[in-house]
Coordinates of C-alpha atoms in Angstrom, one line a residue:
M326 CA -7.8 28.3 5.5
I327 CA -5.6 29.5 2.6
K328 CA -3.6 31.7 4.9
H329 CA -3.0 28.9 7.3
I330 CA -1.8 26.7 4.4
L331 CA 0.5 29.4 3.2
A332 CA 2.0 30.1 6.5
I333 CA 2.8 26.5 7.3
S334 CA 4.1 25.9 3.8
A335 CA 6.6 28.7 4.2
L336 CA 7.7 27.2 7.5
L337 CA 8.2 23.8 6.0
L338 CA 10.3 25.2 3.1
T339 CA 12.5 27.5 5.2
A340 CA 12.5 26.7 8.9
S341 CA 15.7 25.2 10.4
T342 CA 17.7 25.7 13.5
A343 CA 21.4 25.4 13.1
F344 CA 23.2 23.4 15.7
G345 CA 25.1 26.5 16.9
E346 CA 21.9 28.5 17.5
A347 CA 19.7 28.2 20.6
A348 CA 17.3 25.3 20.1
P349 CA 13.8 26.1 21.3
R350 CA 12.5 24.3 24.4
L351 CA 9.7 21.9 23.6
F352 CA 7.7 22.8 26.6
S353 CA 7.8 24.2 30.2
F354 CA 6.6 22.4 33.2
G355 CA 3.3 23.6 34.9
T356 CA 2.8 24.2 38.6
T357 CA -0.6 22.5 39.1
P358 CA -0.2 19.0 40.7
V359 CA -1.5 16.1 38.7
G360 CA -2.6 12.9 40.4
I361 CA -2.7 10.6 37.4
S362 CA 0.0 8.3 38.9
N363 CA -2.6 7.3 41.5
T364 CA -4.9 5.8 39.0
R365 CA -2.5 4.2 36.4
A366 CA -0.1 1.7 37.7
E367 CA 2.4 2.2 34.9
V368 CA 2.9 5.9 35.7
L369 CA 6.0 6.5 37.9
A370 CA 5.8 10.3 37.7
A371 CA 3.7 13.0 36.0
E372 CA 3.9 16.8 35.6
R373 CA 1.7 19.2 33.6
V374 CA 3.5 20.8 30.6
N375 CA 2.8 23.9 28.6
I376 CA 3.4 23.4 24.9
D377 CA 3.3 26.0 22.2
I378 CA 2.2 24.2 19.0
S379 CA 3.6 26.9 16.8
V380 CA 7.0 26.1 18.0
I381 CA 6.6 22.5 16.7
A382 CA 4.9 23.8 13.5
A383 CA 7.9 25.9 12.8
N384 CA 9.8 22.6 12.2
P385 CA 13.1 23.3 14.0
E386 CA 16.0 21.2 13.3
F387 CA 16.7 20.8 17.1
F388 CA 14.5 20.8 20.3
Q389 CA 15.6 21.1 23.9
V390 CA 13.5 18.5 25.7
P391 CA 13.1 18.7 29.5
L392 CA 12.7 15.3 31.1
L393 CA 11.1 14.3 34.5
N394 CA 14.4 13.3 35.8
G395 CA 15.6 16.9 35.9
T396 CA 17.8 16.7 32.7
Q397 CA 17.3 18.5 29.4
Q398 CA 18.3 16.7 26.2
L399 CA 18.8 17.8 22.7
A400 CA 16.7 16.1 20.0
K401 CA 17.6 16.5 16.3
R402 CA 14.9 16.3 13.6
T403 CA 14.9 13.2 11.4
R404 CA 11.5 13.7 9.6
F405 CA 8.6 16.2 9.5
E406 CA 5.2 15.0 8.1
Y407 CA 2.6 17.7 7.3
R408 CA -0.9 16.5 6.8
G409 CA -2.8 19.8 7.1
F410 CA -3.2 22.8 9.4
E411 CA -2.6 21.7 13.1
D412 CA -2.1 18.2 11.8
F413 CA 1.6 17.2 11.6
T414 CA 4.3 15.0 13.1
W415 CA 7.9 15.9 14.1
R416 CA 10.3 13.0 14.6
G417 CA 13.7 13.1 16.1
Q418 CA 16.5 11.3 17.8
F419 CA 18.6 12.5 20.8
D420 CA 21.9 14.0 20.0
D421 CA 23.9 12.3 22.9
S422 CA 25.3 8.8 23.1
A423 CA 22.1 7.4 24.7
S424 CA 19.7 5.6 22.4
G425 CA 16.4 7.3 22.1
T426 CA 13.7 8.6 19.9
L427 CA 11.1 11.4 20.0
V428 CA 7.8 11.4 18.2
L429 CA 5.4 14.4 18.5
T430 CA 2.0 14.1 17.0
V431 CA -0.2 17.3 16.6
H432 CA -3.9 17.1 15.7
Q433 CA -6.4 19.8 16.1
G434 CA -4.6 21.5 18.9
V435 CA -3.7 18.3 20.8
V436 CA -0.1 17.0 21.3
I437 CA 0.6 13.4 21.9
G438 CA 4.3 12.6 22.4
F439 CA 6.3 9.3 22.7
I440 CA 9.8 9.8 24.1
Q441 CA 12.5 7.3 24.9
H442 CA 15.9 8.2 26.2
A443 CA 18.5 6.1 28.0
E444 CA 16.1 3.2 28.2
K445 CA 13.4 5.3 30.0
T446 CA 10.0 6.0 28.4
Y447 CA 8.0 9.2 28.7
I448 CA 4.6 10.1 27.1
I449 CA 2.8 13.3 26.6
E450 CA -1.0 13.0 26.7
N451 CA -4.1 15.2 26.9
L452 CA -6.1 15.2 30.1
Q453 CA -9.9 15.4 30.2
D454 CA -9.7 19.1 31.1
G455 CA -7.7 19.8 27.9
S456 CA -4.3 20.3 29.6
E457 CA -1.2 18.4 28.6
V458 CA 0.8 16.1 30.9
M459 CA 4.2 14.4 30.7
M460 CA 4.5 11.0 32.3
E461 CA 7.4 8.7 33.0
I462 CA 6.2 5.2 32.2
D463 CA 7.4 1.8 33.5
Q464 CA 6.3 -0.4 30.6
G465 CA 6.8 -3.5 32.7
L466 CA 3.8 -2.5 34.7
Y467 CA 1.4 -2.4 31.7
P468 CA -0.8 -5.4 31.2
E469 CA 0.3 -7.7 28.4
C470 CA -1.4 -8.6 25.2
A471 CA -4.4 -10.9 25.8
G472 CA -2.9 -13.3 23.4
V473 CA -3.7 -13.9 19.8
E474 CA -6.8 -15.4 18.2
V475 CA -6.4 -17.6 15.2
P476 CA -9.3 -17.1 12.8
S477 CA -11.1 -20.3 11.9
E478 CA -11.5 -19.2 8.3
T479 CA -7.7 -19.0 7.7
G480 CA -7.0 -20.7 4.4
L481 CA -10.5 -20.2 3.0
P482 CA -11.3 -17.9 0.2
P483 CA -11.7 -14.2 1.4
R484 CA -15.0 -12.8 2.1
N485 CA -16.1 -9.8 0.0
L486 CA -13.6 -11.1 -2.7
A487 CA -14.4 -8.2 -5.0
Q488 CA -13.0 -5.8 -2.5
V489 CA -9.6 -7.5 -2.4
S490 CA -7.1 -5.7 -4.6
S491 CA -4.0 -6.9 -6.4
G492 CA -2.5 -3.5 -7.5
D493 CA -1.7 -1.4 -4.3
T494 CA 1.9 -0.9 -3.5
A495 CA 3.5 -2.5 -0.4
A496 CA 4.8 0.9 0.7
R497 CA 1.4 1.9 2.2
I498 CA -1.1 0.0 4.3
D499 CA -4.4 1.9 4.9
V500 CA -5.7 1.6 8.4
M501 CA -9.1 2.7 10.0
V502 CA -9.3 3.4 13.7
M503 CA -12.7 3.1 15.5
Y504 CA -13.0 4.2 19.1
T505 CA -15.7 3.8 21.8
P506 CA -17.5 6.7 23.5
E507 CA -15.7 5.7 26.7
A508 CA -12.3 6.0 25.1
R509 CA -13.2 9.3 23.5
D510 CA -14.4 10.8 26.8
A511 CA -11.4 9.6 28.8
A512 CA -9.0 11.0 26.3
G513 CA -10.7 14.4 26.5
G514 CA -12.8 14.6 23.4
V515 CA -12.8 13.8 19.7
A516 CA -9.6 15.8 18.8
A517 CA -7.7 14.1 21.7
I518 CA -8.8 10.5 20.8
E519 CA -8.1 11.0 17.1
A520 CA -4.7 12.5 18.0
T521 CA -4.1 9.3 19.9
A522 CA -5.1 7.3 16.9
Q523 CA -2.7 9.3 14.7
A524 CA 0.1 9.0 17.3
A525 CA -0.3 5.2 17.4
V526 CA 0.2 5.2 13.6
D527 CA 3.1 7.5 14.0
T528 CA 5.0 5.4 16.5
A529 CA 4.3 2.2 14.6
N530 CA 5.7 4.0 11.5
T531 CA 8.7 5.0 13.4
A532 CA 9.3 1.4 14.4
F533 CA 9.0 0.4 10.8
T534 CA 11.4 3.0 9.6
D535 CA 14.0 2.2 12.3
S536 CA 13.7 -1.6 11.5
D537 CA 14.1 -1.3 7.8
V538 CA 10.5 -2.4 7.1
I539 CA 9.3 -1.4 3.6
T540 CA 5.7 -0.4 4.5
R541 CA 4.1 2.5 6.3
F542 CA 0.6 2.8 7.9
H543 CA -1.6 5.5 6.7
L544 CA -4.7 6.6 8.6
V545 CA -7.6 6.9 6.3
H546 CA -10.4 7.3 8.8
A547 CA -11.2 7.5 12.5
E548 CA -14.7 7.4 13.9
V549 CA -16.6 6.8 17.2
T550 CA -18.8 3.7 17.5
T551 CA -22.2 3.1 18.8
Y552 CA -20.7 0.1 20.6
H553 CA -19.6 0.6 24.2
D554 CA -16.8 -0.9 26.2
S555 CA -17.6 -4.4 27.3
G556 CA -14.5 -4.9 29.5
N557 CA -13.8 -8.1 27.5
S558 CA -11.3 -7.7 24.6
S559 CA -12.5 -11.0 23.1
L560 CA -16.1 -9.7 22.8
D561 CA -14.8 -6.4 21.5
L562 CA -12.8 -8.1 18.8
S563 CA -15.7 -10.3 17.8
W564 CA -18.0 -7.2 17.6
L565 CA -15.5 -5.3 15.5
S566 CA -14.8 -8.1 13.0
N567 CA -18.5 -8.9 12.5
D568 CA -20.4 -5.6 12.6
V569 CA -21.9 -4.8 9.2
G570 CA -21.5 -1.1 9.7
V571 CA -17.8 -1.3 10.3
A572 CA -17.5 -3.6 7.3
A573 CA -19.3 -1.1 5.1
L574 CA -17.3 1.8 6.4
R575 CA -14.0 -0.2 5.8
N576 CA -15.0 -0.8 2.2
T577 CA -15.9 2.9 1.7
K578 CA -12.6 4.1 3.1
G579 CA -10.5 1.4 1.5
A580 CA -9.0 0.3 4.8
D581 CA -6.7 -2.8 4.7
M582 CA -6.9 -3.2 8.5
V583 CA -9.2 -2.0 11.2
S584 CA -8.7 -1.4 14.9
L585 CA -10.8 -0.4 17.9
L586 CA -9.5 1.8 20.8
T587 CA -11.4 1.1 24.0
Q588 CA -10.9 2.5 27.5
D589 CA -11.4 -0.8 29.4
G590 CA -9.3 -3.5 28.0
G591 CA -10.4 -6.0 30.6
G592 CA -7.1 -6.3 32.3
Y593 CA -5.1 -6.5 28.9
C594 CA -3.5 -4.0 26.5
G595 CA -4.9 -5.6 23.4
R596 CA -6.0 -8.5 21.3
G597 CA -5.8 -9.3 17.7
Y598 CA -6.1 -12.0 15.0
V599 CA -2.8 -13.5 13.9
M600 CA -2.0 -14.3 10.3
R601 CA -0.3 -17.7 10.4
T602 CA -1.1 -18.5 6.7
P603 CA -0.1 -15.4 4.8
S604 CA -2.7 -15.0 2.1
A605 CA -5.4 -12.7 0.9
A606 CA -7.9 -15.0 2.8
F607 CA -6.9 -13.3 6.0
E608 CA -8.5 -10.0 4.9
S609 CA -11.7 -10.9 6.8
S610 CA -9.6 -11.2 10.0
A611 CA -7.5 -8.1 9.8
F612 CA -8.8 -6.6 13.0
Q613 CA -7.4 -5.8 16.4
V614 CA -8.5 -4.1 19.7
T615 CA -6.2 -1.9 21.9
A616 CA -6.8 -0.2 25.2
R617 CA -6.3 3.5 24.7
G618 CA -3.8 3.9 27.6
C619 CA -1.5 1.3 26.1
A620 CA -1.8 2.3 22.4
V621 CA 1.2 4.8 22.3
G622 CA 3.3 4.4 25.5
N623 CA 3.3 0.6 25.3
L624 CA 3.4 0.5 21.5
S625 CA 0.4 -1.9 21.9
W626 CA -1.5 -0.7 18.8
A627 CA 1.6 -1.4 16.7
H628 CA 2.0 -4.8 18.5
E629 CA -1.6 -5.9 17.7
H630 CA -1.4 -4.9 14.0
G631 CA 1.9 -6.8 14.0
H632 CA -0.1 -9.9 14.7
N633 CA -2.4 -9.1 11.8
M634 CA 0.8 -9.0 9.6
G635 CA 1.9 -12.5 10.8
M636 CA 4.2 -11.5 13.7
E637 CA 4.5 -13.5 16.9
H638 CA 5.6 -12.7 20.4
D639 CA 9.1 -13.7 21.7
P640 CA 9.7 -17.5 21.4
A641 CA 8.8 -18.2 25.0
N642 CA 5.4 -16.5 24.6
G643 CA 4.6 -17.4 21.0
T644 CA 3.7 -20.4 19.0
S645 CA 6.2 -23.0 17.7
P646 CA 8.3 -22.0 14.7
A647 CA 6.5 -24.7 12.7
T648 CA 3.1 -23.1 13.1
A649 CA 4.1 -19.5 12.8
S650 CA 3.7 -17.6 9.5
Y651 CA 7.4 -18.1 9.0
P652 CA 10.0 -19.8 11.4
W653 CA 11.6 -16.4 12.2
S654 CA 8.4 -14.5 13.0
F655 CA 9.3 -13.8 16.6
G656 CA 10.2 -10.8 18.8
H657 CA 13.6 -10.2 20.5
F658 CA 14.6 -9.2 23.9
V659 CA 17.9 -8.5 25.8
N660 CA 17.5 -8.8 29.6
A661 CA 18.2 -5.6 31.6
S662 CA 18.2 -3.6 28.3
Y663 CA 15.3 -3.7 25.8
R664 CA 12.7 -5.7 23.9
T665 CA 11.2 -5.2 20.5
V666 CA 7.6 -4.4 19.8
M667 CA 6.3 -8.0 19.7
S668 CA 8.0 -9.2 22.9
Y669 CA 6.7 -9.7 26.4
S670 CA 8.4 -8.3 29.5
N671 CA 8.3 -11.6 31.5
Q672 CA 11.5 -12.9 29.9
C673 CA 13.5 -10.0 31.5
P674 CA 13.8 -10.5 35.2
N675 CA 16.0 -7.4 35.3
G676 CA 13.6 -5.4 33.1
C677 CA 13.6 -4.4 29.4
T678 CA 12.1 -1.3 27.8
R679 CA 9.9 -1.9 24.8
V680 CA 11.5 0.1 22.1
A681 CA 10.3 1.2 18.7
H682 CA 11.9 -1.6 16.8
F683 CA 10.6 -4.8 15.2
S684 CA 13.2 -7.6 15.5
N685 CA 15.9 -7.4 12.9
P686 CA 19.3 -9.1 13.3
A687 CA 20.8 -6.5 10.8
V688 CA 19.7 -3.5 13.0
Q689 CA 21.2 -2.6 16.4
H690 CA 19.7 -0.7 19.4
A691 CA 22.2 0.4 22.1
G692 CA 24.9 -1.3 20.2
V693 CA 23.2 -4.7 20.3
D694 CA 21.5 -6.6 17.4
T695 CA 17.7 -6.3 17.6
G696 CA 17.2 -9.9 16.4
I697 CA 18.6 -13.4 15.6
A698 CA 19.0 -14.5 12.0
D699 CA 16.4 -17.1 11.0
E700 CA 14.9 -17.1 14.6
R701 CA 13.8 -13.6 15.5
D702 CA 13.3 -11.4 12.5
N703 CA 9.8 -9.8 12.4
H704 CA 11.1 -7.1 9.9
R705 CA 11.6 -9.9 7.4
T706 CA 8.1 -11.2 8.1
A707 CA 6.6 -7.7 7.6
N708 CA 8.4 -7.2 4.3
L709 CA 6.9 -10.5 3.1
T710 CA 3.4 -9.9 4.2
A711 CA 3.1 -6.1 3.5
P712 CA 2.3 -6.7 -0.2
I713 CA -0.5 -9.0 0.9
V714 CA -1.9 -6.7 3.5
A715 CA -1.7 -3.6 1.4
N716 CA -4.1 -5.3 -1.1
F717 CA -6.8 -6.4 1.4
R718 CA -8.6 -3.3 0.1
T719 CA -8.0 -1.1 -3.0
Q720 CA -6.8 2.3 -2.1
V721 CA -9.8 4.7 -2.7
C722 CA -8.9 7.4 -5.1
T723 CA -10.9 9.2 -7.8
I724 CA -8.1 11.2 -9.4
D725 CA -4.4 10.6 -10.2
T726 CA -2.5 8.7 -7.6
E727 CA 0.9 10.2 -8.6
L728 CA 1.4 13.3 -10.6
L729 CA 4.7 14.7 -12.2
L730 CA 4.8 18.3 -13.5
E731 CA 7.6 19.4 -15.9
N732 CA 8.2 22.2 -18.2
L733 CA 5.3 24.3 -17.2
T734 CA 5.0 28.1 -16.9
I735 CA 2.4 29.2 -14.4
S736 CA 1.1 32.7 -15.3
T737 CA -2.5 32.4 -14.0
A738 CA -4.2 30.5 -11.1
E739 CA -3.7 26.7 -11.5
I740 CA -4.5 23.9 -9.1
Y741 CA -3.2 20.3 -9.4
E742 CA -4.3 17.3 -7.3
A743 CA -3.1 13.8 -6.6
C744 CA -4.2 11.2 -4.0
Q745 CA -0.5 10.5 -3.0
T746 CA 2.4 12.6 -4.4
I747 CA 2.9 15.5 -6.6
T748 CA 6.5 16.2 -8.0
A749 CA 7.2 19.6 -9.4
G750 CA 10.1 18.9 -11.6
T751 CA 12.5 20.5 -14.0
G752 CA 11.2 23.6 -15.8
V753 CA 8.2 24.4 -13.6
T754 CA 8.1 28.2 -13.0
V755 CA 5.5 30.3 -11.3
T756 CA 5.7 33.8 -12.8
P757 CA 4.9 37.1 -11.0
T758 CA 1.3 36.9 -12.2
G759 CA 0.9 33.2 -11.5
S760 CA -0.6 31.1 -8.6
L761 CA 0.2 27.5 -8.2
T762 CA -1.6 25.2 -5.6
L763 CA -0.5 21.7 -5.2
R764 CA -3.0 19.5 -3.3
A765 CA -1.7 16.0 -2.4
G766 CA -2.8 13.3 -0.2
Q767 CA 0.7 12.4 1.2
N768 CA 3.5 14.7 0.1
V769 CA 4.8 17.3 -2.4
V770 CA 8.3 16.9 -3.8
L771 CA 10.1 20.0 -5.3
D772 CA 13.0 19.3 -7.6
D773 CA 15.9 21.6 -8.1
G774 CA 14.4 23.0 -11.3
F775 CA 11.3 24.3 -9.6
K776 CA 11.2 28.2 -9.3
V777 CA 8.8 30.8 -7.9
E778 CA 9.5 34.3 -9.3
S779 CA 9.1 37.4 -7.2
G780 CA 5.4 38.1 -6.8
G781 CA 4.3 34.6 -7.7
I782 CA 2.1 32.6 -5.3
F783 CA 2.8 29.0 -4.3
L784 CA 0.6 27.0 -2.0
V785 CA 0.8 23.4 -0.7
D786 CA -2.2 21.6 0.8
I787 CA -1.5 18.2 2.2
D788 CA -4.9 16.5 2.9
P789 CA -5.4 12.7 3.1
L790 CA -8.9 13.1 1.7
V791 CA -7.8 14.6 -1.6
G792 CA -9.4 12.6 -4.3
A793 CA -11.0 10.2 -1.8
V794 CA -14.5 8.9 -2.1
Q795 CA -16.7 10.9 0.4
N796 CA -19.7 9.7 2.3

């Protein structure tokens, strides 16, 4: 395990592909036919792909990305997140004039990809036989959200009041993803369904980043349920929000919100409770259900948790401004172009791709504002409710949350741990006889004054469970 950590750490610190150098190809197309488009209405085309995970792990600055339309596009890295060995995410944007984004999630040998270029959407998924496939998706052919449910207890004191925190930062909302046996099996196994869960988190966070939303989701746990698909998302949501086992696990993991991935959504992509009275009282209703096939490609997982955070659909498909969490809590759309995460497709007779943006009048997509001031601004809603949601549960950590190291000389073997971030600051030196291991739950920051002398050993281990309470 240490060798893996060391190898990946070296790549993270040194790997880069200059623009003038040959960027690696993300994958090559396979030759075996795939008939998935015959069973999923939203799939326009599909081809098997051969992906070398080590190429993604090398964290190149650029990727050549072949698309199903026969073109090859250059994507430039915007962010790389390392969570552990074979557990990382590469994000990028396409380097041409067309608006687009690329999110590659790797988890235990499985790659899940979300790709948008020139208003077309492609996803990379794992098949049941373990192979990977790239699909072109028509998001207008996905089922819609089943609608929102307004919890009857809104406005009442929260259940499990002792579990509601008041000290967690709004920058992080901890989420727990449960999944049914049917969703696991259809995805191709545990690694594949948990990669899907992480990819859903990653695409939601991409939308947050590109919409100037202050918070990010953090996956604290994923687990299979004893509950099976019912084919009725309302029943699934009721089970999820009332099951005592789920409630206990949520408390143990410190999850602010909980979702369930099913295989059969009953003709819908998802269903969730909507927070129309922003307050800690909503903690007992911070639940949603998403059909696995919609979670990433249709951004439905992000959509349903958007409801939990007080966001509504576009105005034609939402409640009235007077009854929404805020009068501006609505999605946005531009006919024949795009729509934001919370909007339906039925307002676009000429089609509109759902892009990884929450409505924000101050942010543009394809040269057009993604919202209307005081009318369609879900980024504003998210920034107001994130501090509330982030405190539905206290982050579970048994050690320091943040750790700053300064003016240290490491001449023997030393290990430092923190649940979130470790910063190695000015005056930290690893001598030729020293070994320094930094274990953090989220990230490690190296300031300019950090130095490893020849012969010294420096290891980074990013593990979300560092310092966490274990079952």
